[in-house]
PDB file of C-alpha atoms in Angstrom:
ATOM      1  CA  MET A  71       0.910 -57.458  31.393  1.00 44.00           C
ATOM      2  CA  LYS A  72      -1.613 -57.579  28.865  1.00 49.00           C
ATOM      3  CA  ARG A  73      -2.938 -54.216  27.626  1.00 53.00           C
ATOM      4  CA  ARG A  74      -6.966 -54.254  27.768  1.00 54.00           C
ATOM      5  CA  LEU A  75      -8.741 -53.056  24.664  1.00 49.00           C
ATOM      6  CA  SER A  76     -11.499 -50.656  25.257  1.00 53.00           C
ATOM      7  CA  LEU A  77     -14.634 -50.637  23.036  1.00 49.00           C
ATOM      8  CA  GLY A  78     -13.470 -47.478  21.601  1.00 55.00           C
ATOM      9  CA  THR A  79     -10.121 -49.070  20.086  1.00 72.00           C
ATOM     10  CA  PRO A  80     -11.502 -51.212  17.013  1.00 77.00           C
ATOM     11  CA  PHE A  81     -13.923 -47.778  15.916  1.00 76.00           C
ATOM     12  CA  THR A  82     -10.727 -45.647  16.721  1.00 79.00           C
ATOM     13  CA  TYR A  83      -9.065 -47.896  14.044  1.00 79.00           C
ATOM     14  CA  LEU A  84     -12.188 -47.948  11.380  1.00 84.00           C
ATOM     15  CA  VAL A  85     -12.193 -43.922  11.671  1.00 83.00           C
ATOM     16  CA  VAL A  86      -7.999 -43.946  10.801  1.00 78.00           C
ATOM     17  CA  LEU A  87      -8.313 -46.760   8.182  1.00 84.00           C
ATOM     18  CA  PHE A  88     -11.570 -44.514   6.553  1.00 84.00           C
ATOM     19  CA  VAL A  89      -9.157 -41.114   6.663  1.00 82.00           C
ATOM     20  CA  ILE A  90      -5.968 -42.798   5.049  1.00 80.00           C
ATOM     21  CA  GLY A  91      -8.567 -44.297   2.616  1.00 81.00           C
ATOM     22  CA  VAL A  92     -10.253 -40.901   1.728  1.00 82.00           C
ATOM     23  CA  THR A  93      -6.826 -39.245   1.699  1.00 79.00           C
ATOM     24  CA  VAL A  94      -4.017 -41.565   0.033  1.00 83.00           C
ATOM     25  CA  VAL A  95      -6.203 -43.660  -2.020  1.00 84.00           C
ATOM     26  CA  PRO A  96      -6.865 -40.273  -4.001  1.00 84.00           C
ATOM     27  CA  LEU A  97      -3.427 -39.498  -4.311  1.00 85.00           C
ATOM     28  CA  LEU A  98      -2.317 -42.892  -5.231  1.00 86.00           C
ATOM     29  CA  PHE A  99      -4.820 -43.055  -7.968  1.00 86.00           C
ATOM     30  CA  THR A 100      -3.670 -39.825  -9.039  1.00 87.00           C
ATOM     31  CA  VAL A 101       0.530 -40.412  -9.011  1.00 88.00           C
ATOM     32  CA  LEU A 102       0.193 -44.353 -10.355  1.00 88.00           C
ATOM     33  CA  GLY A 103      -2.465 -42.645 -13.303  1.00 88.00           C
ATOM     34  CA  GLY A 104      -0.044 -40.499 -14.633  1.00 88.00           C
ATOM     35  CA  PHE A 105       2.423 -43.411 -15.705  1.00 90.00           C
ATOM     36  CA  ARG A 106      -0.518 -45.152 -17.693  1.00 89.00           C
ATOM     37  CA  THR A 107      -1.832 -44.280 -20.988  1.00 87.00           C
ATOM     38  CA  ASN A 108      -5.497 -43.456 -21.845  1.00 87.00           C
ATOM     39  CA  ALA A 109      -5.858 -46.784 -23.152  1.00 87.00           C
ATOM     40  CA  GLN A 110      -5.318 -48.383 -20.237  1.00 87.00           C
ATOM     41  CA  ILE A 111      -7.438 -45.939 -18.049  1.00 86.00           C
ATOM     42  CA  ASN A 112     -10.622 -46.267 -20.594  1.00 85.00           C
ATOM     43  CA  ASN A 113     -10.117 -49.979 -20.495  1.00 85.00           C
ATOM     44  CA  GLU A 114      -9.274 -50.477 -16.084  1.00 83.00           C
ATOM     45  CA  PRO A 115     -10.103 -47.004 -14.623  1.00 81.00           C
ATOM     46  CA  VAL A 116      -8.459 -48.283 -11.667  1.00 79.00           C
ATOM     47  CA  GLY A 117      -5.527 -50.672 -11.708  1.00 79.00           C
ATOM     48  CA  TRP A 118      -1.599 -50.544 -11.698  1.00 84.00           C
ATOM     49  CA  PRO A 119       0.506 -49.744 -14.865  1.00 86.00           C
ATOM     50  CA  SER A 120       1.172 -51.933 -17.278  1.00 82.00           C
ATOM     51  CA  PRO A 121       3.631 -51.449 -18.206  1.00 84.00           C
ATOM     52  CA  TRP A 122       5.258 -48.741 -16.572  1.00 88.00           C
ATOM     53  CA  ASN A 123       4.631 -45.522 -18.648  1.00 86.00           C
ATOM     54  CA  LEU A 124       6.938 -42.547 -18.163  1.00 88.00           C
ATOM     55  CA  GLY A 125       6.414 -40.071 -21.147  1.00 88.00           C
ATOM     56  CA  ASN A 126       3.235 -38.108 -19.483  1.00 88.00           C
ATOM     57  CA  TYR A 127       5.695 -36.852 -16.876  1.00 91.00           C
ATOM     58  CA  THR A 128       8.371 -36.606 -18.802  1.00 91.00           C
ATOM     59  CA  ASP A 129       6.316 -33.626 -20.967  1.00 89.00           C
ATOM     60  CA  VAL A 130       5.504 -32.356 -17.943  1.00 89.00           C
ATOM     61  CA  LEU A 131       8.512 -32.191 -16.428  1.00 89.00           C
ATOM     62  CA  SER A 132      10.286 -30.771 -19.477  1.00 90.00           C
ATOM     63  CA  SER A 133       7.575 -28.158 -20.125  1.00 87.00           C
ATOM     64  CA  ASP A 134       8.419 -24.455 -19.364  1.00 90.00           C
ATOM     65  CA  VAL A 135       4.718 -23.248 -18.917  1.00 90.00           C
ATOM     66  CA  PHE A 136       5.127 -26.033 -16.091  1.00 91.00           C
ATOM     67  CA  TRP A 137       8.701 -24.983 -14.204  1.00 93.00           C
ATOM     68  CA  GLN A 138       7.107 -20.926 -14.926  1.00 94.00           C
ATOM     69  CA  ALA A 139       4.012 -21.664 -12.763  1.00 93.00           C
ATOM     70  CA  MET A 140       5.939 -23.346 -10.692  1.00 93.00           C
ATOM     71  CA  GLY A 141       8.087 -20.505 -10.154  1.00 94.00           C
ATOM     72  CA  ASN A 142       5.041 -18.180  -9.573  1.00 95.00           C
ATOM     73  CA  SER A 143       3.691 -20.378  -6.903  1.00 94.00           C
ATOM     74  CA  THR A 144       6.943 -20.713  -5.157  1.00 93.00           C
ATOM     75  CA  LEU A 145       7.905 -16.960  -5.483  1.00 96.00           C
ATOM     76  CA  ILE A 146       3.733 -16.237  -3.926  1.00 96.00           C
ATOM     77  CA  SER A 147       4.247 -18.448  -1.406  1.00 94.00           C
ATOM     78  CA  VAL A 148       7.605 -17.425   0.006  1.00 94.00           C
ATOM     79  CA  ILE A 149       6.210 -13.637  -0.001  1.00 96.00           C
ATOM     80  CA  THR A 150       3.313 -14.654   1.557  1.00 96.00           C
ATOM     81  CA  THR A 151       5.043 -16.722   5.045  1.00 94.00           C
ATOM     82  CA  ALA A 152       7.398 -14.088   5.100  1.00 96.00           C
ATOM     83  CA  LEU A 153       4.549 -11.645   5.725  1.00 96.00           C
ATOM     84  CA  ALA A 154       2.224 -13.805   7.729  1.00 96.00           C
ATOM     85  CA  VAL A 155       5.243 -14.847   9.510  1.00 95.00           C
ATOM     86  CA  GLY A 156       7.082 -11.468  10.291  1.00 94.00           C
ATOM     87  CA  VAL A 157       3.566  -9.451  10.620  1.00 95.00           C
ATOM     88  CA  GLY A 158       2.108 -12.253  12.919  1.00 94.00           C
ATOM     89  CA  SER A 159       4.700 -12.615  15.556  1.00 94.00           C
ATOM     90  CA  MET A 160       4.666  -8.834  15.864  1.00 93.00           C
ATOM     91  CA  ALA A 161       1.269  -9.012  16.936  1.00 93.00           C
ATOM     92  CA  ALA A 162       1.577 -11.987  18.936  1.00 93.00           C
ATOM     93  CA  PHE A 163       4.537 -10.456  20.665  1.00 92.00           C
ATOM     94  CA  ALA A 164       1.779  -7.466  21.996  1.00 91.00           C
ATOM     95  CA  LEU A 165      -0.685  -9.084  22.780  1.00 92.00           C
ATOM     96  CA  SER A 166       1.271 -11.596  24.857  1.00 89.00           C
ATOM     97  CA  ARG A 167       3.571  -9.383  26.468  1.00 86.00           C
ATOM     98  CA  TYR A 168       1.406  -6.078  26.488  1.00 85.00           C
ATOM     99  CA  THR A 169      -0.859  -5.074  28.890  1.00 85.00           C
ATOM    100  CA  PHE A 170      -3.174  -2.326  27.360  1.00 85.00           C
ATOM    101  CA  ALA A 171      -6.916  -1.134  27.089  1.00 88.00           C
ATOM    102  CA  GLY A 172      -8.947  -3.681  24.380  1.00 87.00           C
ATOM    103  CA  ARG A 173      -6.078  -6.119  24.466  1.00 88.00           C
ATOM    104  CA  GLU A 174      -8.645  -9.245  24.601  1.00 90.00           C
ATOM    105  CA  SER A 175     -11.070  -7.571  22.563  1.00 92.00           C
ATOM    106  CA  LEU A 176      -8.268  -6.990  19.724  1.00 91.00           C
ATOM    107  CA  TYR A 177      -7.604 -10.995  20.177  1.00 91.00           C
ATOM    108  CA  THR A 178     -11.118 -11.969  19.622  1.00 91.00           C
ATOM    109  CA  LEU A 179     -11.238  -9.569  16.435  1.00 90.00           C
ATOM    110  CA  PHE A 180      -8.104 -11.611  15.194  1.00 88.00           C
ATOM    111  CA  THR A 181     -10.010 -14.900  16.602  1.00 89.00           C
ATOM    112  CA  LEU A 182     -13.198 -14.481  14.340  1.00 90.00           C
ATOM    113  CA  GLY A 183     -11.094 -13.545  11.122  1.00 87.00           C
ATOM    114  CA  LEU A 184     -10.928 -17.501  11.364  1.00 87.00           C
ATOM    115  CA  LEU A 185     -14.482 -17.777  10.445  1.00 87.00           C
ATOM    116  CA  PHE A 186     -14.389 -15.155   8.013  1.00 85.00           C
ATOM    117  CA  PRO A 187     -14.811 -16.632   4.242  1.00 85.00           C
ATOM    118  CA  LEU A 188     -12.616 -15.211   1.541  1.00 84.00           C
ATOM    119  CA  THR A 189     -15.681 -15.433  -0.830  1.00 84.00           C
ATOM    120  CA  ALA A 190     -17.402 -13.244   1.173  1.00 85.00           C
ATOM    121  CA  ALA A 191     -14.709 -10.667   0.624  1.00 87.00           C
ATOM    122  CA  ALA A 192     -13.965 -11.602  -2.919  1.00 88.00           C
ATOM    123  CA  LEU A 193     -15.439  -8.686  -4.550  1.00 88.00           C
ATOM    124  CA  PRO A 194     -14.505  -5.847  -2.222  1.00 91.00           C
ATOM    125  CA  LEU A 195     -10.877  -7.252  -2.123  1.00 92.00           C
ATOM    126  CA  TYR A 196     -10.886  -7.400  -6.316  1.00 92.00           C
ATOM    127  CA  LEU A 197     -11.897  -3.926  -6.476  1.00 93.00           C
ATOM    128  CA  LEU A 198      -9.615  -2.201  -3.791  1.00 93.00           C
ATOM    129  CA  LEU A 199      -6.917  -4.508  -5.893  1.00 93.00           C
ATOM    130  CA  ARG A 200      -8.166  -3.170  -8.952  1.00 93.00           C
ATOM    131  CA  GLU A 201      -7.613   0.351  -7.529  1.00 94.00           C
ATOM    132  CA  LEU A 202      -4.221  -0.314  -6.154  1.00 93.00           C
ATOM    133  CA  ASP A 203      -2.957  -1.839  -9.580  1.00 93.00           C
ATOM    134  CA  LEU A 204      -2.370  -5.071  -8.175  1.00 93.00           C
ATOM    135  CA  LEU A 205      -4.082  -7.042 -10.286  1.00 93.00           C
ATOM    136  CA  GLU A 206      -1.689  -9.149 -12.274  1.00 93.00           C
ATOM    137  CA  ASN A 207       1.002  -9.090  -9.846  1.00 94.00           C
ATOM    138  CA  PRO A 208       2.637 -11.504  -6.969  1.00 94.00           C
ATOM    139  CA  LEU A 209       2.108  -8.943  -4.495  1.00 95.00           C
ATOM    140  CA  GLY A 210      -2.172  -8.800  -5.211  1.00 95.00           C
ATOM    141  CA  VAL A 211      -2.015 -12.297  -4.133  1.00 95.00           C
ATOM    142  CA  ALA A 212       0.399 -12.643  -1.696  1.00 96.00           C
ATOM    143  CA  LEU A 213      -0.813  -9.635   0.357  1.00 95.00           C
ATOM    144  CA  PRO A 214      -4.476 -10.301   0.840  1.00 95.00           C
ATOM    145  CA  GLN A 215      -3.057 -14.057   1.690  1.00 95.00           C
ATOM    146  CA  ALA A 216      -0.532 -12.932   4.170  1.00 95.00           C
ATOM    147  CA  ALA A 217      -3.405 -10.835   5.963  1.00 94.00           C
ATOM    148  CA  PHE A 218      -5.899 -14.305   6.112  1.00 93.00           C
ATOM    149  CA  ALA A 219      -3.123 -16.314   7.794  1.00 94.00           C
ATOM    150  CA  LEU A 220      -2.839 -13.833  10.216  1.00 94.00           C
ATOM    151  CA  PRO A 221      -5.360 -14.725  12.594  1.00 93.00           C
ATOM    152  CA  ILE A 222      -4.037 -18.621  12.709  1.00 93.00           C
ATOM    153  CA  THR A 223      -0.787 -17.170  13.040  1.00 93.00           C
ATOM    154  CA  ILE A 224      -1.644 -15.204  15.979  1.00 93.00           C
ATOM    155  CA  VAL A 225      -3.923 -17.948  17.976  1.00 92.00           C
ATOM    156  CA  ILE A 226      -1.118 -20.175  17.612  1.00 90.00           C
ATOM    157  CA  LEU A 227       1.919 -17.574  18.999  1.00 91.00           C
ATOM    158  CA  ARG A 228      -0.093 -15.834  20.967  1.00 91.00           C
ATOM    159  CA  PRO A 229       0.117 -18.454  24.178  1.00 89.00           C
ATOM    160  CA  PHE A 230       3.524 -19.880  23.088  1.00 87.00           C
ATOM    161  CA  MET A 231       4.893 -16.261  23.921  1.00 88.00           C
ATOM    162  CA  ALA A 232       3.073 -15.897  26.960  1.00 88.00           C
ATOM    163  CA  ALA A 233       4.038 -18.553  28.130  1.00 86.00           C
ATOM    164  CA  ILE A 234       8.037 -17.608  28.243  1.00 85.00           C
ATOM    165  CA  PRO A 235       8.774 -16.576  31.780  1.00 85.00           C
ATOM    166  CA  GLY A 236       8.593 -13.138  32.801  1.00 82.00           C
ATOM    167  CA  GLU A 237      12.067 -13.662  34.448  1.00 83.00           C
ATOM    168  CA  LEU A 238      13.971 -14.296  31.113  1.00 83.00           C
ATOM    169  CA  GLU A 239      12.818 -10.497  30.251  1.00 80.00           C
ATOM    170  CA  ASP A 240      13.646  -9.372  33.549  1.00 80.00           C
ATOM    171  CA  ALA A 241      16.869 -10.591  33.361  1.00 85.00           C
ATOM    172  CA  ALA A 242      17.225  -9.054  29.611  1.00 81.00           C
ATOM    173  CA  ALA A 243      16.220  -5.863  31.323  1.00 82.00           C
ATOM    174  CA  MET A 244      18.713  -5.958  33.683  1.00 83.00           C
ATOM    175  CA  ASP A 245      21.404  -6.613  30.957  1.00 79.00           C
ATOM    176  CA  GLY A 246      20.376  -3.893  29.168  1.00 79.00           C
ATOM    177  CA  ALA A 247      18.070  -5.129  26.361  1.00 78.00           C
ATOM    178  CA  GLY A 248      15.273  -3.213  25.835  1.00 80.00           C
ATOM    179  CA  ARG A 249      11.957  -5.183  24.372  1.00 81.00           C
ATOM    180  CA  LEU A 250      13.047  -5.498  20.748  1.00 84.00           C
ATOM    181  CA  GLY A 251      16.217  -6.627  21.625  1.00 85.00           C
ATOM    182  CA  PHE A 252      14.382  -9.292  24.055  1.00 86.00           C
ATOM    183  CA  PHE A 253      12.070  -9.613  21.396  1.00 87.00           C
ATOM    184  CA  TRP A 254      14.902 -10.849  18.374  1.00 88.00           C
ATOM    185  CA  ARG A 255      17.510 -12.121  20.837  1.00 86.00           C
ATOM    186  CA  ILE A 256      15.166 -13.854  22.827  1.00 86.00           C
ATOM    187  CA  LEU A 257      11.481 -14.466  22.469  1.00 88.00           C
ATOM    188  CA  ILE A 258      12.218 -15.084  18.760  1.00 89.00           C
ATOM    189  CA  PRO A 259      14.469 -18.142  19.188  1.00 88.00           C
ATOM    190  CA  LEU A 260      12.250 -19.691  21.952  1.00 87.00           C
ATOM    191  CA  SER A 261       9.669 -19.477  19.740  1.00 86.00           C
ATOM    192  CA  ARG A 262      11.075 -21.323  16.645  1.00 86.00           C
ATOM    193  CA  PRO A 263       9.046 -24.446  17.229  1.00 85.00           C
ATOM    194  CA  ALA A 264       5.617 -22.211  17.011  1.00 87.00           C
ATOM    195  CA  LEU A 265       6.993 -20.163  14.300  1.00 90.00           C
ATOM    196  CA  THR A 266       8.031 -23.475  12.481  1.00 87.00           C
ATOM    197  CA  THR A 267       4.239 -24.320  12.248  1.00 87.00           C
ATOM    198  CA  VAL A 268       2.653 -21.148  11.275  1.00 91.00           C
ATOM    199  CA  ALA A 269       5.254 -20.587   8.640  1.00 91.00           C
ATOM    200  CA  ILE A 270       4.739 -24.424   7.211  1.00 87.00           C
ATOM    201  CA  LEU A 271       0.823 -23.804   7.514  1.00 88.00           C
ATOM    202  CA  ALA A 272       1.082 -20.526   5.282  1.00 92.00           C
ATOM    203  CA  PHE A 273       3.253 -21.519   2.553  1.00 90.00           C
ATOM    204  CA  VAL A 274       1.016 -25.033   2.247  1.00 88.00           C
ATOM    205  CA  THR A 275      -1.916 -22.646   2.541  1.00 91.00           C
ATOM    206  CA  SER A 276      -0.927 -20.482  -0.096  1.00 93.00           C
ATOM    207  CA  TRP A 277       0.619 -22.934  -2.750  1.00 91.00           C
ATOM    208  CA  ASN A 278      -2.598 -24.510  -2.712  1.00 89.00           C
ATOM    209  CA  ALA A 279      -4.649 -21.426  -2.792  1.00 92.00           C
ATOM    210  CA  TYR A 280      -6.760 -20.986  -6.186  1.00 92.00           C
ATOM    211  CA  LEU A 281      -9.699 -18.621  -5.974  1.00 91.00           C
ATOM    212  CA  LEU A 282      -7.656 -16.053  -5.182  1.00 93.00           C
ATOM    213  CA  PRO A 283      -5.271 -16.155  -8.007  1.00 94.00           C
ATOM    214  CA  LEU A 284      -8.252 -16.975 -10.108  1.00 93.00           C
ATOM    215  CA  LEU A 285      -9.172 -13.288  -8.682  1.00 92.00           C
ATOM    216  CA  VAL A 286      -5.678 -11.402  -9.547  1.00 94.00           C
ATOM    217  CA  LEU A 287      -4.072 -13.149 -12.389  1.00 93.00           C
ATOM    218  CA  SER A 288      -6.056 -13.699 -15.811  1.00 92.00           C
ATOM    219  CA  ASP A 289      -2.560 -14.066 -17.947  1.00 92.00           C
ATOM    220  CA  PRO A 290      -1.205 -17.679 -18.055  1.00 91.00           C
ATOM    221  CA  ALA A 291       2.388 -16.178 -17.917  1.00 92.00           C
ATOM    222  CA  ASN A 292       1.338 -15.158 -14.065  1.00 93.00           C
ATOM    223  CA  PHE A 293      -0.479 -18.149 -12.850  1.00 94.00           C
ATOM    224  CA  THR A 294       0.203 -20.259 -10.049  1.00 94.00           C
ATOM    225  CA  LEU A 295       0.343 -23.918 -10.246  1.00 92.00           C
ATOM    226  CA  PRO A 296      -3.545 -24.779  -9.105  1.00 92.00           C
ATOM    227  CA  LEU A 297      -4.835 -22.279 -12.070  1.00 93.00           C
ATOM    228  CA  GLY A 298      -2.023 -24.046 -14.169  1.00 91.00           C
ATOM    229  CA  VAL A 299      -3.761 -27.451 -13.545  1.00 89.00           C
ATOM    230  CA  ALA A 300      -7.208 -26.025 -14.261  1.00 90.00           C
ATOM    231  CA  ALA A 301      -5.869 -24.315 -17.750  1.00 90.00           C
ATOM    232  CA  PHE A 302      -3.916 -27.509 -18.547  1.00 88.00           C
ATOM    233  CA  GLN A 303      -7.100 -29.232 -17.658  1.00 85.00           C
ATOM    234  CA  SER A 304      -9.159 -27.730 -20.198  1.00 86.00           C
ATOM    235  CA  GLN A 305      -6.587 -27.783 -23.232  1.00 84.00           C
ATOM    236  CA  PHE A 306      -5.814 -31.448 -22.738  1.00 81.00           C
ATOM    237  CA  SER A 307      -9.103 -32.301 -21.887  1.00 79.00           C
ATOM    238  CA  GLN A 308      -9.114 -35.706 -23.188  1.00 81.00           C
ATOM    239  CA  ASP A 309      -5.798 -36.383 -22.594  1.00 86.00           C
ATOM    240  CA  THR A 310      -6.329 -37.950 -18.933  1.00 87.00           C
ATOM    241  CA  ALA A 311      -3.288 -39.986 -17.997  1.00 88.00           C
ATOM    242  CA  ARG A 312      -1.365 -36.183 -18.854  1.00 90.00           C
ATOM    243  CA  ILE A 313      -3.892 -34.621 -16.701  1.00 90.00           C
ATOM    244  CA  LEU A 314      -3.505 -36.753 -14.339  1.00 90.00           C
ATOM    245  CA  ALA A 315       0.894 -36.511 -14.035  1.00 90.00           C
ATOM    246  CA  TYR A 316       0.304 -32.659 -14.321  1.00 91.00           C
ATOM    247  CA  THR A 317      -1.919 -32.996 -11.128  1.00 90.00           C
ATOM    248  CA  ALA A 318       0.686 -34.932  -9.712  1.00 90.00           C
ATOM    249  CA  ALA A 319       3.329 -32.723 -10.045  1.00 89.00           C
ATOM    250  CA  SER A 320       1.760 -30.167  -8.934  1.00 87.00           C
ATOM    251  CA  MET A 321       1.196 -31.620  -5.357  1.00 84.00           C
ATOM    252  CA  ILE A 322       4.721 -33.442  -5.118  1.00 81.00           C
ATOM    253  CA  PRO A 323       6.536 -30.167  -3.334  1.00 80.00           C
ATOM    254  CA  ALA A 324       3.616 -28.980  -1.176  1.00 78.00           C
ATOM    255  CA  ILE A 325       3.044 -32.930   0.264  1.00 79.00           C
ATOM    256  CA  GLY A 326       6.939 -33.570   0.757  1.00 79.00           C
ATOM    257  CA  PHE A 327       7.248 -30.306   2.108  1.00 75.00           C
ATOM    258  CA  PHE A 328       4.475 -30.836   4.304  1.00 73.00           C
ATOM    259  CA  VAL A 329       5.610 -34.935   5.387  1.00 75.00           C
ATOM    260  CA  PHE A 330       8.824 -33.354   6.358  1.00 73.00           C
ATOM    261  CA  ALA A 331       8.320 -30.783   8.319  1.00 69.00           C
ATOM    262  CA  GLU A 332       4.950 -32.724  10.101  1.00 67.00           C
ATOM    263  CA  ARG A 333       6.861 -32.989  13.506  1.00 66.00           C
ATOM    264  CA  HIS A 334       7.514 -29.733  13.400  1.00 63.00           C
ATOM    265  CA  ILE A 335       4.099 -28.658  13.041  1.00 63.00           C
ATOM    266  CA  VAL A 336       3.015 -31.267  15.606  1.00 55.00           C
ATOM    267  CA  GLY A 337       5.882 -29.860  18.607  1.00 56.00           C
ATOM    268  CA  GLY A 338       5.017 -26.429  17.507  1.00 51.00           C
ATOM    269  CA  LEU A 339       0.887 -27.050  18.298  1.00 54.00           C
ATOM    270  CA  THR A 340       1.627 -29.091  21.344  1.00 55.00           C
ATOM    271  CA  GLY A 341       3.416 -25.690  22.399  1.00 49.00           C
ATOM    272  CA  SER A 342       0.818 -23.400  22.142  1.00 48.00           C
ATOM    273  CA  VAL A 343      -1.674 -25.697  23.592  1.00 47.00           C
ATOM    274  CA  LYS A 344       0.251 -25.622  26.664  1.00 52.00           C
ATOM    275  CA  GLY A 345       0.928 -22.405  26.895  1.00 49.00           C
TER     276      GLY A 345
END
């Protein structure tokens, strides 16, 4: 039996092709541009490398500055992810399994946090971090990033945890497990898809963050990769090919991590919506 195409099908394909063009084409331009020379880019801004030049990527990957920035980004992203997932899972547990006065108002407050932009808090946040002596410190970036990651973490985890049957908690109580035992031994393992989702989102968001590291970090030795890319562009403003290679090399870890974990994100979000 032949499938009948609706009027919306061609439009859907056009939208998909447009999204692919907007997202994939700039990535390909950046990656391929790193394999070209400045002369090739000047003569033909859009084109294939001919011949392929590996020198730009070799120079970038052999640079201690690049690997130092990658190490800083990795450290900050790992701390941010651990804090966001750890604190967010405990908050979602309380908001989903406990009944107390003001629970829904508190959850609404976290939901409204999704609408609060970092730019609005930039000045008071900088002054607070300065008073706490957290400038030029990875924690000065990781702690605020974890705080800003909490709303989406709780919004995803709460319905997922609420959907877990109460009979499991009653059975755990009969076996002698308290609320914390139920949380660690049963709720956390069953919530693994949602936890993986929020961990990936927190890690990728932290890895790509630019404004907050710019506020906190001024020493090039402490720069994250986004700041390193900006500094590299300023230093080698005339070397377009090398800038493209540096930018592509800094994007590959986050893109690879996101592509590898994409199915976990879909599974976690699907479970949260069903919950």
